[in-house]
PDB file of C-alpha atoms in Angstrom:
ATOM      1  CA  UNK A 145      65.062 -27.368 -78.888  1.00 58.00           C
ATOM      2  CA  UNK A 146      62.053 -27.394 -76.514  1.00 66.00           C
ATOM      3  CA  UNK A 147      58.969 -25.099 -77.504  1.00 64.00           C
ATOM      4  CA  UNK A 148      59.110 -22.173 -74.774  1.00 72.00           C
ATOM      5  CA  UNK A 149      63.420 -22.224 -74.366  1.00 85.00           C
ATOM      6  CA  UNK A 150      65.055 -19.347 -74.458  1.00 90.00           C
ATOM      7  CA  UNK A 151      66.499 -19.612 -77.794  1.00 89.00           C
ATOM      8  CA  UNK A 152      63.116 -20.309 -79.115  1.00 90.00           C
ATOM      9  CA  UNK A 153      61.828 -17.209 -77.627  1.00 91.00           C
ATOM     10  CA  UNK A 154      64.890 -15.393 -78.965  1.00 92.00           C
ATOM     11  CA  UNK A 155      64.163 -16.551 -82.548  1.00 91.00           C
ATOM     12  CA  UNK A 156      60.346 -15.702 -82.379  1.00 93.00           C
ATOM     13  CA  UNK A 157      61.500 -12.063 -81.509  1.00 94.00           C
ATOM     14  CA  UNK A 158      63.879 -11.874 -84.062  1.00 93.00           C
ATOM     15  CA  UNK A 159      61.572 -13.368 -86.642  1.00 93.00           C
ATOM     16  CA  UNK A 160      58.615 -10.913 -85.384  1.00 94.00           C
ATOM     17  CA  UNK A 161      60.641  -8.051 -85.380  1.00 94.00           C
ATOM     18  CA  UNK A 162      62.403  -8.960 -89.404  1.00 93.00           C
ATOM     19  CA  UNK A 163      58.977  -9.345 -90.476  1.00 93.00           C
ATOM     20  CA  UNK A 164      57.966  -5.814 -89.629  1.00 93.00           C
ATOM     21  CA  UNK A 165      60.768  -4.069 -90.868  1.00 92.00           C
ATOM     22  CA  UNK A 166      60.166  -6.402 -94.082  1.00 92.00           C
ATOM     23  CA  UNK A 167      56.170  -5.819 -94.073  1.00 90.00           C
ATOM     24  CA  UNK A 168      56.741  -1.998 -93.370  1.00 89.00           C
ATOM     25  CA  UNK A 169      59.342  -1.374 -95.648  1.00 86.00           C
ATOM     26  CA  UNK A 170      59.457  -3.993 -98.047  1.00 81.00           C
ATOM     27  CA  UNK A 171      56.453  -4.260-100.224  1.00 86.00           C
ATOM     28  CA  UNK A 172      54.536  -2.591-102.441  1.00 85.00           C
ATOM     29  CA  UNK A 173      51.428  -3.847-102.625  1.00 83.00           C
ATOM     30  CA  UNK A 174      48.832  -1.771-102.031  1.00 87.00           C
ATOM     31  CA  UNK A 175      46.223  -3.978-100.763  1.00 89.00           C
ATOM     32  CA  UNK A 176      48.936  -4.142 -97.758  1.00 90.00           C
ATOM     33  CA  UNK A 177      46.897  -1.607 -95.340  1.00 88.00           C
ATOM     34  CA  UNK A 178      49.839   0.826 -94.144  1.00 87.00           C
ATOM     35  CA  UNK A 179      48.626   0.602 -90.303  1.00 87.00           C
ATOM     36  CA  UNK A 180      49.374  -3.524 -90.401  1.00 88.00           C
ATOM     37  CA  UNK A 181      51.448  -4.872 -87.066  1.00 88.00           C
ATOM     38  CA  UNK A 182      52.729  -7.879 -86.551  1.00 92.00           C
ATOM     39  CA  UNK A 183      51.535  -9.132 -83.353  1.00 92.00           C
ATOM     40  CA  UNK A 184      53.348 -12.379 -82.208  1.00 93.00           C
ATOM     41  CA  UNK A 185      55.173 -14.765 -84.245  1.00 94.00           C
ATOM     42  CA  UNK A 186      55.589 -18.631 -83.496  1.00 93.00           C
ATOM     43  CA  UNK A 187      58.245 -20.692 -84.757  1.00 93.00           C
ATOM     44  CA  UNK A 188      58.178 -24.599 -84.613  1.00 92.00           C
ATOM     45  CA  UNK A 189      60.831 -25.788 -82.510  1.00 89.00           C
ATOM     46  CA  UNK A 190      62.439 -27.371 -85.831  1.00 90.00           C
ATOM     47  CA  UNK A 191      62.572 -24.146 -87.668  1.00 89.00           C
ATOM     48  CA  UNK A 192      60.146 -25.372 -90.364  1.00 92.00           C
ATOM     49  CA  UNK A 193      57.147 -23.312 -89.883  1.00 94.00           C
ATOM     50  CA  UNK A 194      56.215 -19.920 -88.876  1.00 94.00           C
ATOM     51  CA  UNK A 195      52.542 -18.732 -87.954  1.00 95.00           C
ATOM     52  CA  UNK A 196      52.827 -14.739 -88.074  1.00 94.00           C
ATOM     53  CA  UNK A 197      49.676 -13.295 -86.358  1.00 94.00           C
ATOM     54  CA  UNK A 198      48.798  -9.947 -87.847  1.00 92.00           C
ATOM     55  CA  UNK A 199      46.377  -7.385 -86.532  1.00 89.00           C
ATOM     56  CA  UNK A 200      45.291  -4.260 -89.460  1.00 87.00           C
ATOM     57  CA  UNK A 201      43.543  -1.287 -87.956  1.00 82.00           C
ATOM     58  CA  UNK A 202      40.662  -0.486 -90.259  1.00 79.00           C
ATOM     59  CA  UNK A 203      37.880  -2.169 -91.268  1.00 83.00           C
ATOM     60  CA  UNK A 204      37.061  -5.668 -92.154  1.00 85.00           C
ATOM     61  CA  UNK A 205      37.862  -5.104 -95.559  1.00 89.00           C
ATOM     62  CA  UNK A 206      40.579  -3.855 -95.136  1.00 87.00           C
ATOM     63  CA  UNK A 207      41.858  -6.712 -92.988  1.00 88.00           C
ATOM     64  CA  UNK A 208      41.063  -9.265 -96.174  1.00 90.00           C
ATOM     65  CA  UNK A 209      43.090  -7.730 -98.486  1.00 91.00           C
ATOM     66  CA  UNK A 210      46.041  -6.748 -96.528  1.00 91.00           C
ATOM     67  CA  UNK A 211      45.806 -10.762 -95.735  1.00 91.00           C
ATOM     68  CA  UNK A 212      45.484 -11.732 -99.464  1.00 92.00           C
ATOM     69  CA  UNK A 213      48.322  -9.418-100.450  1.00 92.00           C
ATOM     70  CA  UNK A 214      50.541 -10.704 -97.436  1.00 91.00           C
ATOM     71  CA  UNK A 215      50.153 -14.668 -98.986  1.00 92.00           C
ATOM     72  CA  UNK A 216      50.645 -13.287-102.850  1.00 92.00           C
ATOM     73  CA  UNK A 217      54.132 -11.663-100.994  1.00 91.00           C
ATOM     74  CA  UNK A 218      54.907 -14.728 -99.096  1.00 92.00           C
ATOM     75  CA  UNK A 219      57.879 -15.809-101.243  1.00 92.00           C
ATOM     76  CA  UNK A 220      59.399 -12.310-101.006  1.00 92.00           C
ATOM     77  CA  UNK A 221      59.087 -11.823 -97.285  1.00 92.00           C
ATOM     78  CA  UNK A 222      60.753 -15.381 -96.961  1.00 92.00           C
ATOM     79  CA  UNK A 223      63.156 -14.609 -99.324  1.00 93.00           C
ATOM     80  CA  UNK A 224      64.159 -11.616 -97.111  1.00 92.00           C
ATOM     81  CA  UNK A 225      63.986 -13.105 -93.840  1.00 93.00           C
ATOM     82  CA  UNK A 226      66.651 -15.504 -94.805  1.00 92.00           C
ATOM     83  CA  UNK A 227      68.845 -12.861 -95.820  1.00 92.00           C
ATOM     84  CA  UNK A 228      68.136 -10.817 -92.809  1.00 92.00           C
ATOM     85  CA  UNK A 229      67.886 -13.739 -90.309  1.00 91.00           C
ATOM     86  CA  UNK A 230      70.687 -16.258 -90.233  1.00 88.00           C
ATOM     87  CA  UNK A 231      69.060 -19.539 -88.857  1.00 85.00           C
ATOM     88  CA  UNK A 232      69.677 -22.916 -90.179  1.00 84.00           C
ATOM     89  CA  UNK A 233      66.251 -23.609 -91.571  1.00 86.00           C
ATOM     90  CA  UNK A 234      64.093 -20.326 -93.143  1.00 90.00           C
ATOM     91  CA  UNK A 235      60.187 -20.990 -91.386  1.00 92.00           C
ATOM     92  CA  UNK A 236      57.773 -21.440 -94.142  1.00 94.00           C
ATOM     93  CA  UNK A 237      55.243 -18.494 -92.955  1.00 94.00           C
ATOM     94  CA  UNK A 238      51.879 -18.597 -92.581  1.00 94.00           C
ATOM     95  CA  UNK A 239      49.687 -15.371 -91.424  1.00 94.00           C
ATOM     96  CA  UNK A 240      47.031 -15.687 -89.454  1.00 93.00           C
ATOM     97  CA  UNK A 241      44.680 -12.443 -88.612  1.00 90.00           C
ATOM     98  CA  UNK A 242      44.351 -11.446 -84.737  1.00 84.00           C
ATOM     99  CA  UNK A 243      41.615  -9.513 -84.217  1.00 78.00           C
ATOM    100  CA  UNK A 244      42.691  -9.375 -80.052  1.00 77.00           C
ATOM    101  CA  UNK A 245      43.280  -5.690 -80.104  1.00 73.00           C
ATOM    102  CA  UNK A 246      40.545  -4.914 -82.232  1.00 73.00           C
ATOM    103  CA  UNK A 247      37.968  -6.365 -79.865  1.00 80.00           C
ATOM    104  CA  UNK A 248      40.095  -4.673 -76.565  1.00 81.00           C
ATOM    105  CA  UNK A 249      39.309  -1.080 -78.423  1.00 81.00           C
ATOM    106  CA  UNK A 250      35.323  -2.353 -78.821  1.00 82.00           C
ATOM    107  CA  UNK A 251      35.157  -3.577 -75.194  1.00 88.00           C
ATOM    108  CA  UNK A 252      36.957  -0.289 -74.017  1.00 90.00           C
ATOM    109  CA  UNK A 253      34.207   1.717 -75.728  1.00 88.00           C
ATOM    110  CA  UNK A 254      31.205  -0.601 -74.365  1.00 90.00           C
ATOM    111  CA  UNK A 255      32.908   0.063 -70.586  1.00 91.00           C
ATOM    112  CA  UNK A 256      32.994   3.365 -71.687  1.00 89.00           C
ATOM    113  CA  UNK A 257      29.288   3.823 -72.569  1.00 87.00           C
ATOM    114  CA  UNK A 258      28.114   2.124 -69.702  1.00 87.00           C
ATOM    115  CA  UNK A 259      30.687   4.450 -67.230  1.00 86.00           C
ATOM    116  CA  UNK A 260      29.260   7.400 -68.798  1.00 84.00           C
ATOM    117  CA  UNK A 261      25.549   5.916 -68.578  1.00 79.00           C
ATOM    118  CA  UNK A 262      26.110   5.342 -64.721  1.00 79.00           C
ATOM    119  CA  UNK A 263      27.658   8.717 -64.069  1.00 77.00           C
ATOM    120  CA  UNK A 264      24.831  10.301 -65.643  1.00 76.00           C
ATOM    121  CA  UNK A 265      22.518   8.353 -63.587  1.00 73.00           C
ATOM    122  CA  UNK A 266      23.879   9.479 -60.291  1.00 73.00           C
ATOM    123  CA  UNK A 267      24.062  12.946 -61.309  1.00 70.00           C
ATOM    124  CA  UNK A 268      20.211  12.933 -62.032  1.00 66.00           C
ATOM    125  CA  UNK A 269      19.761  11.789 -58.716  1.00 64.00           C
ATOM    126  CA  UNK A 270      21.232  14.258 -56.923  1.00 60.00           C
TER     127      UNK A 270
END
């Protein structure tokens, strides 16, 4: 199986979309920050291993220990994946922290700021 086919693509939407449910639903740790999304999800073309990129709205902090309590879980949210998922192989997962749409919301402010700046500029003029 080639990296970008189709069934490839199909199993990293499946796998994203599992992992959610299980992340959402599934555990009880409370260092897991409740607003945690999974944003993509890569699976090797062999079915080995799984990277799960994760984005937590809140602060930094926040973001460390919903990652620590996501690898103490990792056995558990494997364990359930194979149930839920039927593939041949069940991805040993690894998450990785995307901070993409944290830094879109801090460049939407800074354009923001700087809008507001130049509107207030050209109503001073006038």
């Amino acid at each position: 199986m080639r990296k970008n086919s189709i069934k490839n693509t199909r199993i990293n939407m499946e796998v994203q979309r599992e992992l959610s449910e299980i992340i959402r639903g599934g555990i009880k740790d409370p260092r897991i920050h409740p607003m945690t999304t999974v944003v993509d999800v890569q699976v090797t073309p062999d079915l080995k291993y799984c990277k799960a990129y994760v984005s937590v709205l809140g602060d930094e902090e926040a973001a460390k220990n919903t990652l620590a309590g996501l690898k103490s879980a990792v056995g558990y949210i494997r364990r359930e994946l194979a149930r839920r998922v039927n593939l041949r192989n069940t991805p040993e997962i690894t998450f990785v922290l995307d901070q993409s749409i944290e830094y879109g919301v801090h460049m939407s402010h800074l354009i923001d700021e700087v809008t507001k700046d130049l509107k207030e500029e050209s109503s001073d003029e006038e």
